[in-house]
Coordinates of C-alpha atoms in Angstrom, one line a residue:
Chain A
M1 CA -0.3 17.7 70.7
L2 CA -3.9 16.5 71.3
Q3 CA -4.7 20.1 72.3
Y4 CA -3.4 21.3 69.1
V5 CA -5.4 18.9 67.0
V6 CA -8.5 19.8 68.9
K7 CA -7.9 23.5 68.4
R8 CA -7.2 23.0 64.7
I9 CA -10.4 21.1 64.4
L10 CA -12.5 23.6 66.1
L11 CA -10.9 26.3 63.8
F12 CA -12.6 24.4 60.9
I13 CA -15.9 25.7 62.1
P14 CA -15.5 29.5 61.5
T15 CA -13.6 28.5 58.2
I16 CA -16.6 26.6 57.0
F17 CA -19.1 29.1 58.3
F18 CA -17.3 31.9 56.5
I19 CA -17.1 30.0 53.2
S20 CA -20.7 29.0 53.4
L21 CA -21.7 32.5 54.0
I22 CA -19.9 33.9 51.0
M23 CA -21.0 31.0 48.7
F24 CA -24.7 31.3 49.7
F25 CA -24.9 34.8 48.8
I26 CA -22.9 34.6 45.6
L27 CA -25.1 31.6 44.4
N28 CA -28.3 33.3 45.2
V29 CA -27.5 36.5 43.4
L30 CA -26.7 34.6 40.3
P31 CA -29.2 35.3 37.5
G32 CA -31.9 32.7 37.2
D33 CA -32.8 30.1 39.7
A34 CA -33.8 26.5 39.8
T35 CA -37.3 27.2 38.4
T36 CA -36.0 28.9 35.3
M37 CA -33.4 26.4 34.7
S38 CA -35.5 23.3 35.2
G39 CA -37.3 23.7 31.9
G40 CA -34.3 23.3 29.8
L41 CA -33.1 25.7 27.0
K42 CA -36.1 25.8 24.7
R43 CA -38.9 25.1 27.0
Q44 CA -40.0 28.0 29.1
L45 CA -42.3 27.2 32.1
D46 CA -45.3 29.5 32.5
E47 CA -45.5 32.1 35.1
Q48 CA -47.9 30.2 37.4
T49 CA -45.8 27.0 37.5
T50 CA -42.6 28.8 38.2
A51 CA -44.4 30.9 41.0
N52 CA -45.7 27.7 42.6
M53 CA -42.3 26.1 42.4
R54 CA -40.7 29.0 44.0
K55 CA -43.1 28.9 46.8
Q56 CA -42.7 25.1 47.2
L57 CA -38.8 25.5 47.3
G58 CA -39.0 28.5 49.7
L59 CA -37.2 30.7 47.1
D60 CA -39.9 33.4 47.7
Q61 CA -38.5 34.0 51.2
P62 CA -35.9 36.8 51.8
L63 CA -32.2 35.7 51.6
H64 CA -31.3 36.1 55.2
I65 CA -34.2 33.8 56.4
R66 CA -33.1 31.2 53.8
Y67 CA -29.5 31.3 54.9
F68 CA -30.6 31.0 58.5
K69 CA -32.7 28.0 57.7
Y70 CA -29.9 26.4 55.7
M71 CA -27.4 26.9 58.5
K72 CA -29.8 25.4 61.0
G73 CA -29.7 22.2 58.8
I74 CA -25.9 22.3 58.4
V75 CA -25.4 22.4 62.2
K76 CA -27.5 19.2 62.4
G77 CA -25.5 17.6 59.5
D78 CA -28.3 18.1 57.1
F79 CA -27.3 19.7 53.8
G80 CA -30.9 20.0 52.8
K81 CA -32.8 18.7 49.9
S82 CA -32.1 19.0 46.1
Y83 CA -34.4 21.4 44.3
L84 CA -34.8 19.2 41.3
R85 CA -33.9 15.6 42.2
N86 CA -36.2 15.0 45.0
E87 CA -33.4 13.5 47.0
S88 CA -31.5 14.7 50.0
V89 CA -28.2 16.3 49.4
N90 CA -26.5 14.0 52.0
L91 CA -27.5 10.9 50.0
L92 CA -26.5 12.4 46.7
I93 CA -23.1 13.3 48.1
S94 CA -22.6 9.9 49.9
E95 CA -23.2 8.2 46.5
R96 CA -20.8 10.4 44.7
I97 CA -17.9 10.9 47.1
M98 CA -16.4 7.3 46.7
P99 CA -15.7 7.6 42.9
T100 CA -14.1 10.9 43.4
L101 CA -12.0 9.7 46.3
Q102 CA -11.0 6.7 44.2
I103 CA -9.6 8.7 41.2
S104 CA -8.1 11.4 43.5
L105 CA -6.2 8.8 45.5
A106 CA -5.0 7.1 42.4
A107 CA -3.9 10.4 41.0
I108 CA -2.0 11.1 44.2
L109 CA -0.4 7.7 44.1
I110 CA 0.6 8.3 40.4
A111 CA 1.9 11.8 41.3
V112 CA 3.8 10.7 44.3
G113 CA 5.0 7.4 43.1
I114 CA 6.4 8.8 39.8
G115 CA 7.0 12.4 40.7
I116 CA 9.2 12.1 43.7
P117 CA 11.6 9.4 42.1
L118 CA 11.7 11.5 38.9
G119 CA 12.6 14.7 40.7
F120 CA 15.1 13.0 42.8
I121 CA 16.9 11.4 39.9
S122 CA 16.9 14.7 38.0
A123 CA 18.5 16.5 40.9
L124 CA 21.2 13.9 41.4
K125 CA 22.0 13.8 37.7
Q126 CA 21.6 17.5 37.3
G127 CA 22.2 18.6 33.7
S128 CA 22.4 15.1 32.3
W129 CA 20.0 13.9 29.6
I130 CA 17.8 12.2 32.2
D131 CA 17.4 15.6 34.0
T132 CA 16.5 17.3 30.8
L133 CA 14.1 14.7 29.6
S134 CA 12.3 14.5 33.0
M135 CA 12.1 18.2 33.4
V136 CA 10.7 18.6 29.9
T137 CA 8.0 16.1 30.7
A138 CA 7.5 17.9 33.9
V139 CA 7.0 21.2 32.2
S140 CA 4.7 19.7 29.5
G141 CA 2.8 17.9 32.3
V142 CA 2.0 21.2 34.1
S143 CA 1.1 23.0 30.9
I144 CA -1.0 20.4 29.2
P145 CA -4.7 21.1 29.7
Q146 CA -6.5 18.3 31.1
F147 CA -9.5 18.3 28.8
W148 CA -7.1 17.9 25.9
L149 CA -5.0 15.3 27.5
G150 CA -8.1 13.4 28.4
L151 CA -9.4 13.5 24.9
I152 CA -6.1 12.4 23.4
L153 CA -5.9 9.5 25.8
M154 CA -9.5 8.5 25.0
Y155 CA -8.7 8.6 21.2
V156 CA -5.5 6.6 21.5
F157 CA -6.4 4.0 24.1
S158 CA -10.1 3.6 23.4
L159 CA -10.7 4.4 19.8
V160 CA -7.5 3.4 18.1
L161 CA -6.1 0.6 20.4
N162 CA -9.4 -0.3 22.0
W163 CA -7.6 -1.2 25.3
L164 CA -9.6 0.8 27.7
P165 CA -13.3 1.9 28.1
P166 CA -13.7 5.4 26.9
Q167 CA -16.1 6.7 29.5
G168 CA -18.2 5.8 32.5
Y169 CA -17.8 4.2 35.8
G170 CA -18.5 0.7 34.9
D171 CA -18.7 -1.0 38.3
G172 CA -15.9 1.1 39.5
G173 CA -13.4 -1.3 38.1
F174 CA -9.8 -0.9 37.6
M175 CA -9.9 -0.5 33.8
H176 CA -12.4 2.4 34.0
M177 CA -10.3 4.2 36.6
I178 CA -7.0 4.2 34.5
M179 CA -7.7 7.1 32.2
P180 CA -9.3 9.6 34.6
S181 CA -6.8 8.9 37.2
V182 CA -3.8 9.5 34.8
T183 CA -5.4 12.6 33.3
L184 CA -5.9 13.9 36.9
G185 CA -2.5 12.8 38.0
V186 CA -0.2 14.0 35.2
G187 CA -0.1 17.7 36.2
Y188 CA 0.1 16.9 39.9
M189 CA 3.0 14.6 39.2
A190 CA 5.0 17.1 37.1
L191 CA 4.5 19.7 39.9
I192 CA 5.8 17.3 42.6
A193 CA 8.7 16.3 40.3
R194 CA 9.8 19.9 40.0
T195 CA 9.3 20.6 43.6
T196 CA 11.3 17.5 44.6
R197 CA 14.1 18.4 42.2
A198 CA 14.4 21.8 43.6
A199 CA 14.3 20.6 47.2
V200 CA 16.9 17.9 46.6
I201 CA 19.2 20.4 44.9
E202 CA 18.9 22.7 47.8
V203 CA 19.6 20.0 50.4
L204 CA 22.4 18.6 48.5
N205 CA 24.3 21.9 49.1
E206 CA 23.8 21.6 52.9
D207 CA 26.7 21.2 55.2
F208 CA 25.4 18.0 56.7
V209 CA 25.3 16.2 53.4
R210 CA 29.0 17.0 53.0
T211 CA 29.5 15.6 56.6
A212 CA 27.5 12.5 55.6
R213 CA 29.8 12.0 52.6
A214 CA 32.9 12.5 54.8
K215 CA 31.7 9.7 57.0
G216 CA 32.4 7.1 54.2
I217 CA 29.0 5.8 54.2
S218 CA 27.4 4.6 50.9
E219 CA 25.9 7.1 48.4
L220 CA 22.6 5.4 48.9
A221 CA 22.7 6.0 52.7
V222 CA 23.6 9.6 52.1
N223 CA 20.8 10.1 49.7
Y224 CA 18.1 8.4 51.7
R225 CA 19.0 9.2 55.4
H226 CA 20.3 12.6 54.8
V227 CA 19.0 14.1 51.6
F228 CA 15.6 12.5 51.1
K229 CA 14.5 12.8 54.7
N230 CA 15.3 16.6 54.6
T231 CA 13.4 17.3 51.4
L232 CA 10.2 15.5 52.7
I233 CA 8.8 18.5 54.5
L234 CA 8.9 20.6 51.3
I235 CA 7.5 17.9 49.3
L236 CA 4.7 17.1 51.7
T237 CA 3.6 20.8 51.8
T238 CA 3.3 20.7 48.0
V239 CA 1.4 17.5 48.0
G240 CA -1.1 19.0 50.7
L241 CA -1.6 22.4 49.1
Q242 CA -2.0 20.9 45.5
F243 CA -4.5 18.4 46.8
G244 CA -7.0 21.2 47.0
S245 CA -6.5 22.1 43.3
L246 CA -6.6 18.4 42.5
V247 CA -10.1 18.1 43.9
G248 CA -11.0 21.2 41.9
Q249 CA -9.7 19.6 38.8
T250 CA -11.9 16.5 39.3
V251 CA -14.7 18.8 38.0
I252 CA -13.2 18.8 34.4
V253 CA -11.9 15.2 34.5
E254 CA -15.2 13.8 35.9
K255 CA -17.2 15.7 33.4
L256 CA -15.0 14.5 30.5
F257 CA -15.0 10.8 31.4
S258 CA -18.7 10.8 32.7
W259 CA -17.3 9.8 36.1
P260 CA -20.1 9.9 38.6
G261 CA -18.3 11.8 41.3
I262 CA -18.7 14.9 43.3
G263 CA -17.1 17.0 40.5
S264 CA -19.6 16.1 37.9
L265 CA -22.5 16.5 40.4
L266 CA -21.1 20.1 41.3
V267 CA -21.1 21.1 37.6
D268 CA -24.6 19.9 36.9
S269 CA -25.9 21.5 40.0
I270 CA -24.3 24.8 39.1
F271 CA -25.9 24.8 35.6
Q272 CA -29.3 23.8 37.2
R273 CA -29.1 26.4 40.0
D274 CA -29.6 23.5 42.4
I275 CA -28.1 25.5 45.1
P276 CA -28.3 23.0 48.1
V277 CA -26.3 20.4 46.0
T278 CA -23.8 23.0 44.9
Q279 CA -23.2 24.2 48.5
G280 CA -23.1 20.6 49.8
C281 CA -20.4 19.6 47.3
V282 CA -18.3 22.7 47.9
L283 CA -18.4 22.2 51.7
V284 CA -17.5 18.5 51.4
I285 CA -14.6 19.4 49.1
I286 CA -13.4 22.0 51.5
G287 CA -13.8 19.7 54.5
V288 CA -11.6 17.1 52.7
F289 CA -9.0 19.7 52.0
L290 CA -8.9 21.0 55.6
I291 CA -8.5 17.5 56.9
V292 CA -5.8 16.6 54.4
N293 CA -3.9 19.7 55.5
L294 CA -4.3 18.9 59.1
V295 CA -2.9 15.5 58.4
I296 CA 0.0 16.9 56.7
D297 CA 0.7 19.3 59.4
L298 CA 0.7 16.4 61.9
L299 CA 3.1 14.5 59.7
Y300 CA 5.6 17.3 60.0
V301 CA 6.0 16.4 63.6
V302 CA 6.8 12.9 62.7
I303 CA 9.4 13.8 60.3
D304 CA 11.0 16.8 61.8
P305 CA 11.9 16.8 65.7
R306 CA 12.3 20.5 65.6
I307 CA 8.6 21.0 64.9
K308 CA 6.4 20.7 68.0
Y309 CA 2.8 21.8 68.5
T310 CA 2.8 22.7 72.1
E311 CA 1.4 25.6 73.9
S312 CA 4.7 26.8 75.3
N313 CA 6.2 27.7 71.8
R314 CA 3.2 29.3 70.2
Chain B
M1 CA 57.3 8.8 58.4
D2 CA 55.2 10.9 56.2
I3 CA 51.5 9.9 56.6
L4 CA 50.3 12.4 54.1
K5 CA 52.2 13.9 51.2
I6 CA 50.6 16.1 48.7
N7 CA 52.6 16.7 45.5
H8 CA 51.7 19.5 43.1
L9 CA 48.0 19.3 43.5
K10 CA 45.8 21.3 41.3
T11 CA 42.1 21.6 41.8
Q12 CA 39.9 23.6 39.6
F13 CA 36.3 24.6 39.4
H14 CA 34.8 25.1 36.0
G15 CA 32.1 27.6 35.8
L16 CA 30.5 29.9 33.3
D17 CA 32.9 32.7 34.0
G18 CA 35.8 30.5 33.4
T19 CA 38.0 28.2 35.4
A20 CA 38.8 29.0 39.0
H21 CA 42.3 27.8 40.0
A22 CA 41.4 27.2 43.6
V23 CA 44.4 25.0 44.4
N24 CA 47.2 25.6 42.1
D25 CA 50.3 23.4 42.5
V26 CA 50.2 22.7 46.4
S27 CA 52.7 20.5 47.9
L28 CA 52.9 19.6 51.6
T29 CA 54.0 16.9 53.8
M30 CA 52.6 15.8 57.2
K31 CA 54.4 13.4 59.5
K32 CA 52.5 10.8 61.4
G33 CA 51.0 12.1 64.5
D34 CA 52.1 15.6 63.9
I35 CA 50.0 18.8 63.8
L36 CA 50.4 20.6 60.6
G37 CA 48.8 24.1 60.4
V38 CA 47.4 25.6 57.2
V39 CA 46.9 29.3 57.3
G40 CA 45.5 31.8 54.8
E41 CA 42.7 34.2 54.1
S42 CA 39.3 33.0 52.8
G43 CA 39.6 31.9 49.3
S44 CA 43.2 30.9 49.6
G45 CA 42.5 27.3 48.8
K46 CA 42.8 25.8 52.2
S47 CA 39.3 24.1 52.3
V48 CA 39.6 23.0 48.7
T49 CA 42.9 21.3 49.6
A50 CA 41.2 19.5 52.5
L51 CA 38.2 18.4 50.3
S52 CA 40.6 17.2 47.7
V53 CA 42.3 14.9 50.3
M54 CA 38.9 13.6 51.3
G55 CA 38.0 13.0 47.7
L56 CA 34.9 15.1 48.2
I57 CA 35.4 17.5 45.1
K58 CA 32.2 17.2 43.2
P59 CA 31.5 18.6 39.7
P60 CA 32.0 21.4 38.6
G61 CA 35.1 21.0 40.7
E62 CA 37.9 18.6 39.6
I63 CA 41.4 17.6 40.6
V64 CA 43.4 18.2 37.5
S65 CA 46.7 16.8 38.5
G66 CA 49.0 15.9 41.3
E67 CA 49.4 13.2 43.8
I68 CA 47.8 12.8 47.3
L69 CA 49.9 10.0 48.9
F70 CA 48.3 8.7 52.1
D71 CA 50.5 6.1 53.8
G72 CA 52.2 5.6 50.5
T73 CA 49.1 5.1 48.2
D74 CA 47.9 7.7 45.9
L75 CA 44.3 8.4 46.9
R76 CA 43.6 9.6 43.4
N77 CA 44.0 6.2 42.1
L78 CA 41.5 4.6 44.4
S79 CA 38.0 3.7 43.3
E80 CA 34.9 5.4 45.0
K81 CA 34.4 2.2 47.1
E82 CA 38.0 2.0 48.2
M83 CA 38.0 5.7 49.1
R84 CA 34.8 5.2 51.2
K85 CA 36.9 2.8 53.4
I86 CA 39.4 5.5 54.1
R87 CA 36.9 8.3 54.5
G88 CA 35.8 8.7 57.9
N89 CA 37.8 5.6 58.9
R90 CA 41.4 6.5 58.3
I91 CA 41.0 10.1 57.5
S92 CA 38.2 12.1 59.0
M93 CA 37.2 15.7 58.9
I94 CA 35.6 18.3 61.2
F95 CA 33.9 21.2 59.5
Q96 CA 33.7 24.9 60.2
E97 CA 30.0 25.2 60.9
P98 CA 28.8 23.1 63.8
M99 CA 25.3 24.6 63.5
T100 CA 24.7 23.2 60.0
S101 CA 27.1 20.2 59.8
L102 CA 24.8 17.8 61.6
N103 CA 21.6 16.4 60.1
P104 CA 18.7 18.2 61.9
L105 CA 16.4 15.1 61.6
L106 CA 18.6 12.4 63.1
R107 CA 19.5 11.6 66.7
I108 CA 23.2 12.1 67.6
R109 CA 23.6 8.4 68.3
D110 CA 22.4 7.6 64.8
Q111 CA 24.7 10.1 63.2
I112 CA 27.7 8.7 65.0
G113 CA 26.3 5.2 64.8
E114 CA 26.0 5.1 61.0
M115 CA 29.6 5.7 60.8
V116 CA 31.0 3.1 63.2
M117 CA 28.5 0.6 61.8
E118 CA 29.9 1.3 58.4
H119 CA 33.6 1.0 59.3
Q120 CA 33.8 -1.3 62.4
N121 CA 31.0 -3.7 61.8
L122 CA 29.2 -3.0 65.0
S123 CA 25.5 -3.8 65.5
K124 CA 23.1 -1.0 66.0
K125 CA 23.1 -1.6 69.7
E126 CA 26.9 -1.8 70.0
S127 CA 27.1 1.5 68.0
Y128 CA 24.8 3.3 70.5
N129 CA 26.9 2.2 73.4
Y130 CA 30.1 3.2 71.5
C131 CA 28.5 6.6 70.8
V132 CA 27.9 7.2 74.5
E133 CA 31.5 6.2 75.1
M134 CA 32.7 8.7 72.5
L135 CA 30.5 11.5 73.8
E136 CA 32.0 10.9 77.3
K137 CA 35.4 11.2 75.8
V138 CA 34.7 14.6 74.4
Q139 CA 33.3 15.7 77.8
I140 CA 29.7 16.0 77.0
P141 CA 27.7 15.8 80.4
H142 CA 25.1 13.1 80.6
P143 CA 26.3 11.3 77.5
E144 CA 23.6 8.6 77.7
K145 CA 21.0 11.3 77.5
R146 CA 22.6 13.4 75.0
A147 CA 23.1 10.5 72.7
K148 CA 19.3 10.5 72.1
D149 CA 19.2 14.2 71.4
Y150 CA 18.7 15.9 68.2
P151 CA 21.3 18.6 67.1
H152 CA 18.9 21.5 67.7
Q153 CA 18.8 20.6 71.4
M154 CA 22.5 21.3 71.6
S155 CA 24.6 24.4 71.7
G156 CA 27.2 25.3 69.0
G157 CA 30.2 24.2 71.2
M158 CA 28.4 21.0 72.1
R159 CA 27.7 20.2 68.5
Q160 CA 31.3 20.8 67.6
R161 CA 32.2 18.3 70.4
V162 CA 29.8 15.9 68.7
M163 CA 31.6 16.5 65.4
I164 CA 35.0 15.8 67.0
A165 CA 33.5 12.7 68.7
M166 CA 32.2 11.5 65.4
A167 CA 35.5 12.3 63.5
L168 CA 37.6 10.4 66.1
S169 CA 35.2 7.4 66.6
C170 CA 37.0 5.3 64.0
N171 CA 40.4 6.1 65.3
P172 CA 41.6 7.9 62.2
E173 CA 45.3 8.4 61.3
I174 CA 44.5 11.9 60.1
L175 CA 41.9 14.3 61.4
I176 CA 41.4 17.3 59.1
A177 CA 40.0 20.2 61.0
D178 CA 38.6 22.9 58.7
E179 CA 38.4 26.0 60.9
P180 CA 36.9 24.0 63.8
T181 CA 36.8 27.0 66.2
T182 CA 35.9 29.9 63.9
A183 CA 32.2 29.8 64.6
L184 CA 32.6 29.3 68.4
D185 CA 32.8 31.7 71.3
V186 CA 36.4 32.4 72.5
T187 CA 36.0 30.5 75.7
I188 CA 34.6 27.5 73.9
Q189 CA 37.4 27.8 71.3
A190 CA 40.0 27.1 74.0
Q191 CA 38.0 24.2 75.3
V192 CA 37.6 22.6 71.9
I193 CA 41.3 23.0 71.1
D194 CA 42.3 21.6 74.4
L195 CA 40.1 18.7 73.8
M196 CA 41.5 18.1 70.3
L197 CA 45.0 18.1 71.7
N198 CA 44.2 15.7 74.5
L199 CA 42.5 13.4 72.1
K200 CA 45.5 13.6 69.8
E201 CA 47.8 12.4 72.5
Q202 CA 45.4 9.6 73.3
Y203 CA 44.9 8.4 69.8
E204 CA 48.0 9.5 68.2
T205 CA 46.1 11.0 65.4
G206 CA 47.8 13.6 63.1
I207 CA 45.8 16.8 62.7
L208 CA 45.7 18.9 59.6
M209 CA 44.6 22.2 61.2
I210 CA 43.2 24.6 58.6
T211 CA 42.4 28.0 60.0
H212 CA 42.9 31.8 59.5
D213 CA 43.6 32.2 63.2
L214 CA 47.2 32.5 63.7
G215 CA 46.7 32.3 67.4
V216 CA 45.4 28.8 67.2
I217 CA 48.4 27.8 64.9
A218 CA 50.9 29.2 67.3
E219 CA 49.2 27.3 70.2
I220 CA 49.2 23.9 68.7
A221 CA 51.0 23.4 65.4
K222 CA 54.5 22.1 64.8
Q223 CA 54.8 22.8 61.1
V224 CA 53.0 25.6 59.2
V225 CA 51.9 26.1 55.6
V226 CA 50.9 29.6 54.6
M227 CA 48.6 29.6 51.6
Y228 CA 47.7 32.5 49.2
A229 CA 45.5 32.5 46.2
G230 CA 45.7 28.7 45.8
Q231 CA 49.4 28.4 46.3
V232 CA 51.9 27.8 49.1
V233 CA 53.7 30.9 49.8
E234 CA 55.7 29.9 52.8
K235 CA 56.2 26.8 54.9
G236 CA 58.3 25.9 57.8
D237 CA 58.7 25.4 61.5
V238 CA 56.1 27.3 63.5
F239 CA 58.6 29.1 65.7
E240 CA 60.6 30.1 62.6
I241 CA 57.6 31.4 60.9
F242 CA 56.3 33.4 63.8
D243 CA 59.8 34.8 64.8
N244 CA 61.2 35.3 61.5
P245 CA 58.6 35.4 58.6
K246 CA 60.1 35.4 55.3
H247 CA 57.3 36.1 52.9
P248 CA 55.9 39.6 53.0
Y249 CA 52.4 38.1 53.2
T250 CA 53.2 36.1 56.2
S251 CA 54.7 39.1 58.0
S252 CA 51.7 41.2 57.1
L253 CA 49.4 38.5 58.4
L254 CA 51.3 38.5 61.7
K255 CA 51.1 42.3 61.9
S256 CA 47.3 42.2 61.5
I257 CA 46.8 40.1 64.7
P258 CA 45.3 42.3 67.5
K259 CA 47.6 42.2 70.7
L260 CA 46.2 42.5 74.1
G261 CA 47.3 45.6 75.7
R262 CA 48.5 47.5 72.7
R263 CA 45.6 50.0 72.7
T264 CA 46.6 51.3 76.1
Q265 CA 49.9 52.7 74.7
S266 CA 49.8 56.5 74.1
S267 CA 50.3 56.4 70.5
R268 CA 47.6 53.8 69.9
P269 CA 48.6 52.5 66.5
R270 CA 46.0 51.0 64.4
L271 CA 46.1 47.4 63.5
E272 CA 48.0 47.0 60.2
E273 CA 45.6 45.6 57.7
I274 CA 46.7 44.0 54.4
K275 CA 45.5 46.5 51.9
G276 CA 43.4 45.3 48.8
V277 CA 41.7 42.0 48.3
V278 CA 42.5 38.5 47.5
P279 CA 43.2 38.3 43.8
D280 CA 40.6 36.5 41.7
L281 CA 41.4 32.9 40.9
F282 CA 40.1 33.0 37.3
T283 CA 43.1 34.6 35.8
V284 CA 46.5 33.3 35.5
R285 CA 48.9 36.1 36.2
K286 CA 52.4 36.5 34.8
Y287 CA 53.4 38.3 38.0
C288 CA 53.4 37.6 41.7
D289 CA 49.8 37.1 42.9
F290 CA 50.6 39.2 46.0
F291 CA 52.3 42.0 44.1
R292 CA 49.4 44.5 44.3
R293 CA 49.2 44.2 48.0
C294 CA 52.7 43.7 48.9
P295 CA 54.6 46.3 50.9
D296 CA 58.0 45.2 49.6
A297 CA 57.0 44.9 45.9
T298 CA 59.7 45.9 43.4
D299 CA 59.5 46.4 39.6
E300 CA 60.7 43.0 39.1
C301 CA 57.7 41.5 41.0
S302 CA 55.3 42.8 38.3
K303 CA 57.2 40.9 35.6
K304 CA 57.9 37.4 36.9
R305 CA 56.1 34.8 38.9
P306 CA 58.1 33.7 41.9
A307 CA 58.8 30.0 42.5
L308 CA 58.9 28.1 45.8
V309 CA 62.4 28.3 47.0
N310 CA 63.7 25.9 49.6
I311 CA 65.5 27.7 52.4
N312 CA 66.4 24.5 54.3
S313 CA 65.2 21.0 54.6
N314 CA 61.7 21.9 55.9
S315 CA 61.1 25.4 55.1
A316 CA 60.5 27.1 51.7
V317 CA 59.2 30.5 50.5
R318 CA 57.7 31.8 47.3
C319 CA 59.2 35.3 46.9
L320 CA 61.5 36.9 44.4
K321 CA 63.6 38.3 47.3
Y322 CA 64.8 34.8 48.0
E323 CA 65.3 33.7 44.4
G324 CA 68.5 33.4 42.5

């Protein structure tokens, strides 16, 4: 087991290396660089200044040398220095990661806390109005674009009702978190509800559920001990895989609500061609994704006794 | 005394293609402590009859009419809560597929335990001890160790023993065994049947043995019910049915059993199959359901549906040959 975990963590290294390689070259062949972007749209810096800046940032060196330098830093845990902000990427990210984790976790809580019960009830009451209603909600949840949902929420709860602050981080307080988290969580919740429903319907047809019913135990015990536990693996897999796209979606939501997280930092850095920041953000997001999926793979072992990560059966 | 008496049971499944008459007017009687065999091809309504008794018919299925008298009370009139007290406790069931009939995520002792905790008010610890005791009774080696196992750590035969241990753990009056040996190796089949017989002696449990294996029936049953297309076509004493089958379907079934040593004869006759397939259950026919496959069919058979005719006090047949 421990061996497996160590092996998985070691496998992170080539994954991250490979991604950084692709990303580095793509970002560096994009038209324009930090020097041309730093002037803004109207103002064009003169030739001499840009040349100086390029030299200062090391942009005049060949690509492979820059990549090599960059990787040398990464190995030491140094993501480099922002081209435009005069701050280390490490510091920028460490300031921005908490707000992102805050709304991501809140979104997961919303998604899991509402999605799983909703899907479960739908499956048990298949074909009833509850089922229809919750599945319509789920389909809408998946299809509604976040920027639209966010704007509507802002309009209703801030402008019309004046209940919630429309934008910003405040001091990271609960009220400021509500709208970004909900916007982020709705699609995720809908997806989990649908997955849960499908998984429960599948498990309900299993022979062992019939056996459980034949034992004369309460319907609640049948549903919890026999149905729910057997759907958990499938639900967890969805939760894990979708977590990746959730972090991707923070880009939109954070920008919309001026939420000072990794997502908005990432967007800004792309527009400014602040390549070290872009790369740092992406690598951190990937790291989180890898860790979350490792944790979920390890949870499988806790849930399902048939799954074992030992050398003998691999 | 009749422990189970089913009167004119009709169970249907409603689907988009219409209504399937899975069990169509079935009546049968089982005496306390007896073994009643129910035989028929797949789709003849055997399992649905059993699930109807257990009260486990779920929508789109529905028991339309009839009585299921268990120890004098009609199970159809009981509430779900009252039914739960009978299910697993006084009537229990073993299913066909030992590989999938146990929950893969729970230990054996928890699966047997939850049942005895429900019906016998045992504590968790007592239920574990009881589980070990039951596993010992069904001859599982190292029961203390096996009780902690998960189903995937056991073979099919072992799992079926666990199912039997589970089914008998509350000392039921009726054990419904739905093809308990079908999925097992022949050698294991014999062991499992022996085991069931032994336990039956010990607990005086009546067994409703559902199977398509006439060999099993011949071995253990006292009374036999032959089902076809959701109806009883013949019932009677086991020896009578095997020696002197009245319904053409029963005799065809008997002819289709392979017999050891027959191939060595010079003529090497092929096994006689019953030609054609089981009729679909969606249409209500005006003629005999077995008409198209019957070797003895006459013109009359295509015009009239036969009724179940009593031959004597405990045997009956549904065939026009015996009518009028």
